[in-house]
Short mmCIF file of C-alpha atoms and ligand atoms in Angstrom, two decimals:
data_model
loop_
_atom_site.label_atom_id
_atom_site.label_comp_id
_atom_site.label_asym_id
_atom_site.label_seq_id
_atom_site.Cartn_x
_atom_site.Cartn_y
_atom_site.Cartn_z
CA MET A 1 -24.52 4.50 8.96
CA HIS A 2 -27.80 3.81 7.20
CA ARG A 3 -28.13 0.02 7.28
CA ALA A 4 -30.93 -0.19 4.68
CA LEU A 5 -28.84 1.75 2.16
CA VAL A 6 -25.77 -0.40 2.77
CA ASP A 7 -27.85 -3.56 2.40
CA ALA A 8 -29.18 -2.25 -0.94
CA LEU A 9 -25.62 -1.51 -2.06
CA ALA A 10 -24.51 -5.03 -1.12
CA ARG A 11 -27.42 -6.50 -3.12
CA ASP A 12 -26.42 -4.43 -6.16
CA LEU A 13 -22.73 -5.39 -5.93
CA ALA A 14 -23.67 -9.08 -5.67
CA ALA A 15 -26.21 -8.90 -8.51
CA ALA A 16 -23.59 -7.38 -10.82
CA SER A 17 -21.05 -10.10 -9.85
CA PHE A 18 -18.70 -7.39 -8.60
CA THR A 19 -16.32 -10.04 -7.29
CA SER A 20 -12.65 -10.84 -7.94
CA GLY A 21 -13.73 -13.62 -10.31
CA GLY A 22 -16.28 -11.38 -12.02
CA VAL A 23 -13.72 -8.64 -12.63
CA LEU A 24 -11.13 -11.16 -13.84
CA ALA A 25 -13.62 -12.61 -16.33
CA LEU A 26 -14.53 -9.10 -17.54
CA VAL A 27 -11.04 -7.65 -18.03
CA GLY A 28 -8.87 -10.74 -18.58
CA ALA A 29 -5.80 -11.96 -16.70
CA ASP A 30 -3.27 -9.39 -17.95
CA ALA A 31 -5.42 -6.35 -17.13
CA ASP A 32 -6.42 -7.89 -13.80
CA ALA A 33 -2.78 -8.46 -12.86
CA ALA A 34 -1.99 -4.87 -13.90
CA LEU A 35 -4.50 -3.63 -11.29
CA THR A 36 -2.39 -5.20 -8.56
CA ARG A 37 0.55 -3.19 -9.93
CA MET A 38 -1.59 -0.02 -9.73
CA VAL A 39 -1.96 0.21 -13.51
CA ALA A 40 -5.58 1.02 -14.39
CA GLN A 41 -5.77 1.62 -18.13
CA PRO A 42 -5.92 -1.99 -19.43
CA ALA A 43 -8.89 -2.74 -17.11
CA ARG A 44 -10.55 0.56 -18.07
CA ARG A 45 -10.26 -0.28 -21.79
CA ALA A 46 -11.79 -3.70 -21.22
CA ALA A 47 -14.65 -2.25 -19.15
CA LEU A 48 -15.45 0.41 -21.75
CA ARG A 49 -15.62 -2.27 -24.46
CA GLN A 50 -18.18 -4.29 -22.44
CA PRO A 51 -20.60 -1.80 -20.86
CA GLY A 52 -23.01 -2.99 -18.19
CA PRO A 53 -23.42 -2.88 -14.39
CA LEU A 54 -20.19 -4.77 -13.64
CA ALA A 55 -18.14 -2.54 -15.97
CA THR A 56 -19.70 0.58 -14.40
CA LEU A 57 -18.96 -0.58 -10.83
CA LEU A 58 -15.38 -1.41 -11.81
CA ARG A 59 -14.84 1.95 -13.51
CA ALA A 60 -16.42 3.94 -10.67
CA PHE A 61 -15.49 2.20 -7.43
CA TRP A 62 -12.21 0.57 -8.41
CA LEU A 63 -10.75 2.98 -10.96
CA GLY A 64 -12.39 6.17 -9.62
CA ASP A 65 -13.89 7.22 -12.97
CA ALA A 66 -16.93 9.45 -13.34
CA VAL A 67 -19.85 7.61 -14.97
CA THR A 68 -23.15 8.87 -16.38
CA VAL A 69 -26.20 9.11 -14.14
CA GLN A 70 -27.86 6.44 -16.27
CA GLU A 71 -24.88 4.08 -15.98
CA MET A 72 -24.82 4.49 -12.20
CA ALA A 73 -28.59 4.02 -11.97
CA ASP A 74 -28.34 0.81 -14.02
CA ALA A 75 -25.48 -0.48 -11.87
CA LEU A 76 -27.24 0.29 -8.57
CA PRO A 77 -30.92 -0.58 -9.16
CA ALA A 78 -31.65 -1.26 -5.47
CA LEU A 79 -29.68 1.64 -3.97
CA GLY A 80 -30.27 4.17 -6.73
CA VAL A 81 -28.11 7.21 -7.46
CA ASP A 82 -29.83 9.20 -4.70
CA GLY A 83 -29.09 6.39 -2.26
CA ALA A 84 -25.42 6.40 -3.28
CA VAL A 85 -25.28 10.15 -2.71
CA ALA A 86 -27.08 9.83 0.64
CA LEU A 87 -24.61 7.13 1.68
CA GLY A 88 -21.71 9.43 0.80
CA ILE A 89 -20.12 7.06 -1.72
CA ALA A 90 -20.81 9.25 -4.78
CA GLU A 91 -21.78 12.79 -5.74
CA HIS A 92 -23.27 14.54 -8.75
CA ARG A 93 -20.79 16.45 -10.92
CA GLY A 94 -22.74 18.11 -13.71
CA GLU A 95 -24.14 15.37 -15.93
CA SER A 96 -21.96 12.71 -14.28
CA VAL A 97 -21.76 10.85 -11.03
CA MET A 98 -18.37 10.86 -9.34
CA PRO A 99 -17.37 8.08 -6.93
CA LEU A 100 -16.09 9.38 -3.56
CA VAL A 101 -14.76 6.09 -2.17
CA ALA A 102 -13.14 2.92 -3.41
CA ILE A 103 -15.08 -0.31 -2.96
CA ARG A 104 -13.07 -3.27 -4.16
CA PRO A 105 -13.59 -7.03 -3.94
CA TYR A 106 -10.85 -8.71 -1.91
CA ALA A 107 -10.39 -12.47 -2.11
CA TYR A 108 -8.48 -14.23 0.64
CA ARG A 109 -7.53 -17.72 1.71
CA ASP A 110 -6.58 -18.40 5.31
CA ALA A 111 -6.27 -21.46 7.51
CA LEU A 112 -10.09 -21.58 7.83
CA GLY A 113 -10.67 -21.53 4.08
CA ALA A 114 -11.28 -19.11 1.23
CA GLY A 115 -13.62 -16.14 1.13
CA GLU A 116 -14.24 -12.73 -0.32
CA TRP A 117 -15.27 -9.31 1.01
CA TRP A 118 -15.88 -5.86 -0.42
CA ILE A 119 -13.46 -3.42 1.18
CA ALA A 120 -14.28 0.30 1.33
CA SER A 121 -11.39 2.77 1.51
CA ASP A 122 -10.21 6.06 0.05
CA LEU A 123 -9.66 6.33 -3.68
CA ASP A 124 -5.91 6.21 -4.34
CA GLU A 125 -3.35 6.60 -7.10
CA LEU A 126 -4.93 3.71 -9.05
CA ALA A 127 -8.00 5.95 -9.18
CA GLY A 128 -5.95 8.98 -10.21
CA VAL A 129 -5.92 10.55 -6.74
CA TRP A 130 -2.48 12.06 -6.20
CA PRO A 131 -0.95 13.28 -3.95
CA LEU A 132 -2.75 11.31 -1.24
CA ARG A 133 -4.40 13.34 1.49
CA PRO A 134 -2.55 13.26 4.86
CA ASP A 135 -5.47 11.33 6.39
CA HIS A 136 -5.71 8.89 3.47
CA VAL A 137 -7.30 5.56 4.48
CA LEU A 138 -5.53 2.66 2.79
CA GLY A 139 -7.26 -0.13 0.95
CA VAL A 140 -5.92 -3.68 1.14
CA GLY A 141 -2.19 -3.72 0.37
CA GLY A 142 0.57 -6.28 0.56
CA ALA A 143 1.23 -5.51 4.24
CA ALA A 144 -2.38 -6.20 5.24
CA ARG A 145 -2.34 -9.46 3.27
CA THR A 146 0.83 -10.50 5.08
CA LEU A 147 -0.55 -9.67 8.52
CA ALA A 148 -3.78 -11.52 7.73
CA ALA A 149 -1.74 -14.61 6.84
CA LEU A 150 0.23 -14.42 10.09
CA LEU A 151 -2.88 -14.46 12.31
CA PRO A 152 -3.17 -17.57 14.44
CA PRO A 153 -6.13 -19.75 13.43
CA VAL A 154 -7.22 -20.19 17.05
CA ALA A 155 -10.60 -19.34 18.54
CA ALA A 156 -10.62 -16.24 20.76
CA ALA A 157 -13.27 -14.58 22.88
CA SER A 158 -11.96 -11.10 22.11
CA ALA A 159 -9.57 -9.51 19.62
CA LEU A 160 -8.10 -6.06 19.05
CA ASP A 161 -7.10 -4.53 15.71
CA LEU A 162 -4.92 -1.53 16.54
CA GLY A 163 -4.86 0.98 13.67
CA THR A 164 -7.66 -0.63 11.70
CA GLY A 165 -7.75 1.63 8.62
CA CYS A 166 -10.32 0.17 6.22
CA GLY A 167 -11.01 -2.67 8.67
CA VAL A 168 -9.66 -5.60 6.69
CA ILE A 169 -7.69 -7.03 9.62
CA ALA A 170 -10.70 -6.60 11.91
CA LEU A 171 -12.72 -8.72 9.46
CA HIS A 172 -10.04 -11.41 9.50
CA LEU A 173 -9.93 -11.34 13.31
CA ARG A 174 -13.71 -11.70 13.46
CA ARG A 175 -13.38 -15.07 11.68
CA VAL A 176 -11.86 -16.50 14.85
CA ALA A 177 -12.91 -14.05 17.58
CA GLN A 178 -16.38 -13.66 19.09
CA ARG A 179 -15.94 -9.89 19.29
CA VAL A 180 -13.41 -7.46 17.84
CA VAL A 181 -12.47 -3.94 18.91
CA ALA A 182 -11.06 -1.91 16.00
CA THR A 183 -9.24 1.31 16.92
CA ASP A 184 -7.74 4.17 14.96
CA ILE A 185 -6.79 7.81 15.46
CA SER A 186 -8.69 8.51 12.26
CA GLU A 187 -12.42 9.09 12.51
CA ARG A 188 -12.59 8.60 8.73
CA ALA A 189 -10.89 5.19 9.03
CA LEU A 190 -13.49 4.08 11.57
CA ARG A 191 -16.31 5.13 9.22
CA PHE A 192 -14.72 3.01 6.47
CA THR A 193 -14.39 0.06 8.85
CA GLU A 194 -18.07 0.36 9.77
CA LEU A 195 -19.09 0.54 6.11
CA THR A 196 -16.87 -2.44 5.23
CA ALA A 197 -18.32 -4.54 8.08
CA LEU A 198 -21.95 -3.67 7.26
CA LEU A 199 -21.44 -4.23 3.56
CA ASN A 200 -20.26 -7.76 4.24
CA GLY A 201 -22.88 -8.49 6.89
CA VAL A 202 -20.20 -8.93 9.55
CA ASP A 203 -21.34 -8.04 13.08
CA GLY A 204 -19.36 -8.02 16.33
CA ILE A 205 -16.82 -5.35 15.31
CA GLU A 206 -16.81 -2.32 17.61
CA THR A 207 -14.92 0.78 16.44
CA ARG A 208 -13.17 3.11 18.91
CA LEU A 209 -11.33 6.36 18.29
CA GLY A 210 -7.98 7.05 19.94
CA SER A 211 -4.22 6.63 19.91
CA LEU A 212 -2.50 3.30 20.53
CA PHE A 213 -4.01 1.57 23.58
CA GLU A 214 -5.90 4.62 24.96
CA PRO A 215 -9.30 3.40 23.69
CA VAL A 216 -8.87 0.01 25.42
CA ALA A 217 -7.42 1.15 28.76
CA GLY A 218 -7.79 -1.60 31.35
CA GLU A 219 -8.92 -4.25 28.83
CA ARG A 220 -7.20 -7.45 27.83
CA PHE A 221 -7.60 -9.42 24.61
CA GLU A 222 -6.85 -12.98 23.61
CA LEU A 223 -5.70 -11.83 20.21
CA ILE A 224 -4.12 -8.51 19.16
CA ALA A 225 -3.10 -7.63 15.62
CA SER A 226 -1.58 -4.46 14.27
CA ASN A 227 -0.13 -3.19 11.04
CA PRO A 228 0.90 0.01 12.82
CA PRO A 229 2.10 3.23 11.17
CA PHE A 230 5.70 2.06 11.54
CA VAL A 231 7.44 4.07 8.83
CA ILE A 232 10.42 5.88 10.35
CA THR A 233 9.95 9.52 9.38
CA PRO A 234 12.06 12.59 10.23
CA ARG A 235 10.22 15.00 12.49
CA ALA A 236 11.26 18.00 10.43
CA GLU A 237 9.47 20.93 8.85
CA GLY A 238 8.26 20.27 5.30
CA VAL A 239 8.29 16.46 5.56
CA PRO A 240 4.81 15.23 4.61
CA ALA A 241 3.11 13.21 7.35
CA TYR A 242 0.73 10.45 6.34
CA GLU A 243 -1.46 9.00 9.08
CA TYR A 244 -1.53 5.61 7.40
CA ARG A 245 2.25 5.08 7.62
CA ASP A 246 3.67 7.49 10.21
CA GLY A 247 2.65 7.44 13.86
CA GLY A 248 4.33 10.78 14.63
CA ALA A 249 7.08 9.36 16.88
CA ALA A 250 10.85 9.66 16.47
CA GLY A 251 12.72 6.68 15.01
CA ASP A 252 11.06 3.37 15.83
CA ALA A 253 9.58 4.62 19.13
CA LEU A 254 6.03 3.92 17.91
CA MET A 255 6.96 0.28 17.37
CA ALA A 256 8.43 0.11 20.88
CA ALA A 257 5.26 1.71 22.29
CA VAL A 258 3.01 -0.85 20.57
CA VAL A 259 5.06 -3.74 21.96
CA ALA A 260 5.18 -2.09 25.40
CA GLY A 261 1.38 -1.81 25.37
CA LEU A 262 0.97 -5.52 24.64
CA HIS A 263 2.25 -6.43 28.10
CA GLY A 264 -0.79 -4.80 29.69
CA HIS A 265 -3.38 -5.80 27.09
CA LEU A 266 -2.75 -9.43 26.21
CA ALA A 267 -4.76 -11.95 28.20
CA PRO A 268 -2.82 -14.93 29.63
CA ASP A 269 -2.11 -17.34 26.75
CA GLY A 270 -3.04 -14.54 24.32
CA HIS A 271 -1.33 -13.99 20.98
CA ALA A 272 -0.23 -10.83 19.16
CA ARG A 273 0.94 -10.41 15.56
CA LEU A 274 2.57 -7.20 14.33
CA LEU A 275 4.33 -5.89 11.28
CA GLY A 276 7.09 -3.39 11.82
CA ASN A 277 10.38 -1.64 11.13
CA TRP A 278 13.23 -1.47 13.63
CA GLU A 279 16.45 0.50 13.65
CA THR A 280 19.97 -0.79 14.04
CA LEU A 281 21.76 1.91 16.00
CA ALA A 282 25.55 2.00 16.15
CA GLY A 283 26.43 -1.16 18.03
CA ALA A 284 22.86 -2.34 18.73
CA ALA A 285 21.24 -4.59 16.11
CA GLY A 286 17.54 -3.94 15.53
CA LEU A 287 16.56 -7.52 16.35
CA GLU A 288 18.48 -7.37 19.64
CA ARG A 289 16.88 -4.03 20.59
CA MET A 290 13.50 -5.65 20.02
CA ARG A 291 14.44 -8.55 22.26
CA GLY A 292 14.58 -5.99 25.09
CA TRP A 293 11.11 -4.65 24.25
CA CYS A 294 9.63 -8.15 24.37
CA ASP A 295 10.96 -9.12 27.81
CA GLY A 296 8.34 -11.22 29.67
CA LEU A 297 6.56 -12.37 26.49
CA ASP A 298 7.23 -15.36 24.26
CA ALA A 299 8.53 -13.78 21.09
CA TRP A 300 9.45 -14.80 17.58
CA ALA A 301 10.66 -11.91 15.43
CA ILE A 302 11.38 -12.50 11.78
CA GLU A 303 13.33 -9.87 9.89
CA ARG A 304 12.40 -10.28 6.22
CA ASP A 305 14.65 -7.53 4.91
CA SER A 306 17.10 -4.91 6.07
CA LEU A 307 17.80 -1.66 4.23
CA ASP A 308 20.62 0.81 4.65
CA PRO A 309 19.44 4.35 5.52
CA VAL A 310 19.74 5.61 1.93
CA ARG A 311 17.64 2.79 0.46
CA TYR A 312 15.11 3.15 3.29
CA ALA A 313 14.72 6.88 2.57
CA GLU A 314 14.42 6.16 -1.17
CA LEU A 315 11.68 3.59 -0.53
CA TRP A 316 9.46 5.93 1.47
CA LEU A 317 10.15 9.00 -0.67
CA ARG A 318 9.01 6.96 -3.65
CA ASP A 319 5.97 5.66 -1.72
CA GLY A 320 5.05 9.30 -1.06
CA GLY A 321 5.42 10.03 -4.77
CA THR A 322 8.76 11.87 -4.66
CA ILE A 323 11.34 10.72 -7.19
CA PRO A 324 14.90 12.01 -7.72
CA ARG A 325 14.01 14.46 -10.50
CA ASP A 326 11.43 16.26 -8.28
CA THR A 327 12.52 19.62 -6.84
CA GLU A 328 11.74 18.63 -3.25
CA HIS A 329 13.60 15.30 -3.49
CA ASP A 330 17.02 16.41 -2.28
CA GLY A 331 15.63 18.37 0.69
CA LEU A 332 13.55 15.40 1.82
CA MET A 333 16.49 13.02 1.36
CA ASP A 334 18.56 15.39 3.55
CA ALA A 335 15.84 15.34 6.22
CA TRP A 336 15.76 11.53 6.28
CA LEU A 337 19.54 11.10 6.32
CA ASP A 338 20.03 13.87 8.94
CA ASP A 339 17.49 12.08 11.13
CA PHE A 340 19.27 8.72 10.75
CA ASP A 341 22.68 10.36 11.33
CA ALA A 342 21.45 12.05 14.51
CA ARG A 343 20.58 8.68 16.04
CA GLY A 344 23.47 6.74 14.52
CA VAL A 345 21.16 4.49 12.50
CA THR A 346 23.05 2.12 10.21
CA ALA A 347 20.19 -0.10 8.98
CA VAL A 348 16.44 -0.55 9.26
CA GLY A 349 14.99 -4.04 9.61
CA MET A 350 11.52 -4.83 8.30
CA GLY A 351 9.45 -7.81 9.24
CA TRP A 352 7.06 -9.69 11.45
CA LEU A 353 6.69 -10.02 15.19
CA ALA A 354 4.73 -12.90 16.74
CA LEU A 355 4.20 -12.65 20.50
CA HIS A 356 2.48 -14.76 23.10
CA ARG A 357 1.80 -14.11 26.74
CA PRO A 358 2.58 -17.24 28.78
CA GLY A 359 -0.45 -18.78 30.46
CA ALA A 360 -1.06 -18.40 34.19
CA GLY A 361 1.98 -19.63 36.10
CA GLY A 362 3.98 -20.32 32.91
CA GLY A 363 7.26 -18.68 32.00
CA VAL A 364 8.76 -17.55 28.71
CA SER A 365 9.73 -20.55 26.58
CA LEU A 366 10.40 -18.94 23.18
CA SER A 367 12.65 -15.98 22.47
CA ARG A 368 13.79 -16.13 18.87
CA PHE A 369 14.95 -13.12 16.84
CA GLU A 370 16.14 -14.08 13.38
CA ARG A 371 16.71 -12.98 9.82
CA LEU A 372 14.78 -15.05 7.30
CA GLY A 373 14.87 -13.80 3.74
CA GLN A 374 13.62 -16.70 1.60
CA ALA A 375 10.28 -16.65 -0.21
CA VAL A 376 7.57 -18.03 2.08
CA GLN A 377 4.17 -19.48 1.16
CA LEU A 378 2.25 -17.16 3.45
CA GLU A 379 -0.80 -19.39 3.75
CA HIS A 380 1.17 -21.75 6.01
CA ALA A 381 2.76 -19.08 8.22
CA GLY A 382 -0.11 -18.33 10.64
CA ALA A 383 -0.72 -21.91 11.73
CA HIS A 384 3.01 -22.63 11.91
CA LEU A 385 3.82 -19.65 14.16
CA ALA A 386 0.83 -20.34 16.41
CA GLY A 387 1.89 -23.98 16.77
CA ALA A 388 5.48 -23.00 17.53
CA PHE A 389 4.53 -21.32 20.82
CA GLY A 390 2.85 -24.55 21.95
CA ASP A 391 5.83 -26.59 20.75
CA ALA A 392 8.27 -24.32 22.61
CA ALA A 393 6.27 -24.69 25.83
CA TRP A 394 6.16 -28.47 25.35
CA LEU A 395 9.90 -28.71 24.63
CA ALA A 396 10.62 -26.64 27.75
CA THR A 397 8.96 -29.38 29.84
CA LEU A 398 11.30 -32.06 28.42
CA ASP A 399 14.86 -32.54 29.62
CA ASP A 400 17.10 -34.51 27.27
CA GLU A 401 16.20 -37.87 28.81
CA ALA A 402 12.49 -37.13 28.38
CA LEU A 403 13.06 -35.98 24.80
CA LYS A 404 14.81 -39.29 24.09
CA ARG A 405 11.64 -41.11 25.16
CA GLU A 406 9.49 -39.16 22.67
CA HIS A 407 8.31 -40.60 19.35
CA LEU A 408 8.34 -38.00 16.56
CA LEU A 409 7.09 -37.82 12.99
CA THR A 410 8.71 -36.10 10.03
CA ALA A 411 6.31 -33.41 8.75
CA GLU A 412 4.57 -34.32 5.48
CA ASP A 413 5.97 -31.31 3.60
CA VAL A 414 9.64 -32.20 4.23
CA THR A 415 11.77 -33.50 1.37
CA GLU A 416 15.45 -34.39 1.27
CA ALA A 417 17.90 -33.35 -1.47
CA ARG A 418 21.36 -34.89 -1.79
CA HIS A 419 24.10 -33.18 -3.77
CA GLN A 420 27.16 -35.13 -4.79
CA LEU A 421 30.33 -34.15 -6.62
CA PRO A 422 30.80 -36.31 -9.73
CA GLY A 423 32.53 -39.53 -8.74
CA ALA A 424 32.22 -38.95 -4.98
CA ALA A 425 31.42 -42.03 -2.88
CA GLY A 426 28.61 -40.32 -0.96
CA PRO A 427 26.70 -37.05 -0.81
CA ASN A 428 28.71 -33.89 -0.12
CA VAL A 429 25.65 -31.91 0.90
CA ILE A 430 22.34 -33.14 2.30
CA GLU A 431 19.49 -30.66 2.54
CA LEU A 432 16.11 -30.91 4.21
CA ARG A 433 13.50 -28.69 2.61
CA GLN A 434 10.10 -27.57 3.81
CA GLY A 435 7.18 -26.99 1.45
CA GLY A 436 5.09 -25.33 4.17
CA ALA A 437 5.91 -23.63 7.50
CA LEU A 438 8.50 -20.95 6.71
CA ALA A 439 9.97 -22.78 3.69
CA ARG A 440 13.37 -23.35 5.25
CA THR A 441 16.21 -25.29 3.68
CA LEU A 442 18.59 -26.85 6.17
CA SER A 443 21.99 -28.41 5.52
CA VAL A 444 22.31 -31.51 7.67
CA ASP A 445 24.91 -34.19 8.27
CA THR A 446 24.42 -37.91 7.71
CA ALA A 447 23.38 -38.59 11.30
CA LEU A 448 20.64 -35.96 11.40
CA ALA A 449 19.44 -36.92 7.90
CA ALA A 450 19.21 -40.54 9.07
CA LEU A 451 17.25 -39.53 12.18
CA VAL A 452 14.77 -37.37 10.27
CA GLY A 453 14.41 -40.09 7.63
CA ALA A 454 13.54 -42.63 10.31
CA CYS A 455 11.07 -40.50 12.32
CA ASP A 456 7.89 -42.40 11.51
CA GLY A 457 6.70 -42.57 15.13
CA GLU A 458 7.71 -46.23 15.53
CA LEU A 459 10.91 -45.88 17.56
CA SER A 460 11.71 -43.29 20.22
CA ILE A 461 14.31 -40.60 19.57
CA GLY A 462 16.66 -42.35 22.01
CA GLN A 463 16.26 -45.70 20.18
CA LEU A 464 16.92 -44.00 16.83
CA ILE A 465 20.05 -42.30 18.15
CA GLY A 466 21.28 -45.66 19.49
CA ALA A 467 20.74 -47.34 16.12
CA ILE A 468 22.42 -44.50 14.19
CA ALA A 469 25.39 -44.49 16.60
CA SER A 470 26.04 -48.18 16.00
CA LEU A 471 25.58 -47.77 12.24
CA LEU A 472 28.08 -44.90 12.11
CA GLU A 473 30.28 -46.53 14.75
CA VAL A 474 30.32 -43.43 17.01
CA ASP A 475 29.81 -42.96 20.74
CA GLU A 476 26.06 -42.90 21.48
CA ARG A 477 26.31 -40.28 24.28
CA ILE A 478 28.38 -37.92 22.12
CA LEU A 479 25.97 -38.36 19.23
CA ALA A 480 22.96 -37.70 21.53
CA ALA A 481 24.56 -34.50 22.85
CA ASP A 482 25.06 -33.37 19.25
CA LEU A 483 21.63 -34.36 17.90
CA LEU A 484 19.19 -33.52 20.71
CA PRO A 485 19.50 -29.70 20.49
CA ARG A 486 19.03 -30.00 16.74
CA VAL A 487 15.97 -32.21 17.23
CA ARG A 488 14.50 -29.41 19.39
CA GLU A 489 15.23 -26.92 16.62
CA LEU A 490 13.59 -29.19 14.04
CA VAL A 491 10.44 -29.47 16.16
CA LEU A 492 10.27 -25.70 16.64
CA THR A 493 10.77 -24.98 12.95
CA GLY A 494 8.22 -27.58 11.85
CA PHE A 495 10.42 -30.33 10.33
CA LEU A 496 9.48 -32.79 13.09
CA ARG A 497 6.31 -33.06 15.13
CA ALA A 498 5.00 -35.03 18.05
CA VAL A 499 2.96 -38.12 17.17
CA SER A 500 0.01 -36.66 19.08
CA ASP A 501 -0.11 -33.35 17.05
C1 SAM B 601 -0.51 0.97 7.95
S1 SAM B 601 -2.15 1.49 8.32
C2 SAM B 601 -2.91 -0.09 8.56
C3 SAM B 601 -4.36 -0.14 8.19
C4 SAM B 601 -4.97 -1.55 8.17
N1 SAM B 601 -4.96 -2.15 9.49
C5 SAM B 601 -4.22 -2.44 7.19
O1 SAM B 601 -3.53 -3.35 7.63
O2 SAM B 601 -4.33 -2.20 5.98
C6 SAM B 601 -1.97 2.15 9.95
C7 SAM B 601 -3.24 2.66 10.58
O3 SAM B 601 -2.92 3.14 11.90
C8 SAM B 601 -3.61 4.35 12.14
N2 SAM B 601 -2.86 5.11 13.15
C9 SAM B 601 -1.90 6.06 12.97
N3 SAM B 601 -1.44 6.48 14.16
C10 SAM B 601 -2.12 5.80 15.11
C11 SAM B 601 -2.11 5.81 16.53
N4 SAM B 601 -1.27 6.60 17.20
N5 SAM B 601 -2.95 4.99 17.18
C12 SAM B 601 -3.79 4.17 16.50
N6 SAM B 601 -3.85 4.11 15.16
C13 SAM B 601 -3.03 4.92 14.47
C14 SAM B 601 -3.69 5.02 10.78
O4 SAM B 601 -4.74 5.95 10.74
C15 SAM B 601 -3.89 3.82 9.86
O5 SAM B 601 -5.26 3.55 9.68
#
């Protein structure tokens, strides 16, 4: 990649204010929001009404429109039209210049703060490209944003992004890791990752071609992230295969292979974060099957949704652009449902997998596989999950007597809601609610509500249980046996924390 040309491009993009804020100011909030829904025309109309370098860059590299040679020359004064052609991001078409790639500003906020990058990828349906090519390289989508938010905000010497695509996760990893290896089976994806990294002046990202863990044989990483091609796809003639979503395996075998590879590639005390889909086969729930894959690692799997086979097939047929009135729809639906029938699949779970390799000499202290459907403020998720592995290891060192000696604090984002039937003497339902972490709402009884309400670090858990037992006139040992497991759960889920945290 020609560094001088990429530097010139970056200067031009910056000079034109080709940023999320710049585009928002140009097209207005409604048209900007429409872009996230893959609707281009409102932004195009606004750009055409206000010609200039920013409008040209938006039309060309976001919406995929041809622009005049003069417009492109004005928008890229440092790079020039010839430079854009030499870089492979545009080509001449008669009197016009046609963009060949998408370059879009991407604003993010993670635990380390806010920032913005330009992300290079293939032009897509927003840019009128349809159907997508089988080796289409995705831009930043909802899945990448989710994975970015799940990353642990902990410093790492080395990180791996498996299936890097346009490289957005590799850029996020580089914020905490000294060096990043970004792999893909797609040579084109690696070129986009290199362009994206250079464009943003980010060094320390090494690209490697190959399937799954082949390119990193024998290497271990402190941090591994992957938004793998997890879409369960029938291996049947005539079913389109897209590299970006389908890893070519049967069922969820690709997912299992990624998790299996983590055992040999995570450094001690290393973390991995994955997105994925997992099948429930007759009699074996998807989350429980995954528990088997994760043996030997600390694991927290969170199933955000579960679809029956028909809805799953509909989702991915639609993603591939096939809708019920299309001629090929019924044949493809047959292929998907035959595939699910053959394996006895009754549901497909979709969600997040956070894994941690215990440090030297340590054993597994967290093995949690749960369904969690509520809306979550993603910006809190990464730090919360990372902290939970430490909390689980800490809790594992405490027997109940030791836990009683601990002083805990109620987390700052916890509120209590009491619901009472009209005329009732006391609350019928008490709920604890989190603003951060994973935004849980927990129904609790009076004793646990009293304990959480009193956790200001002053008294130990044992002293609090003693006081509550005498207040409620119940046996202290029975109350302790009831409350202590729930105190552990509240620490793990972020309602309570150690004074020293
Ligand atoms: C869902 S995309 C994720 C891209 C990017 N990391 C993101 O989050 O937007 C999956 C990526 O995995 C790549 N891929 C497909 N099969 C692979 C394999 N067997 N080994 C490594 N990467 C693979 C695809 O080319 C694609 O870039």
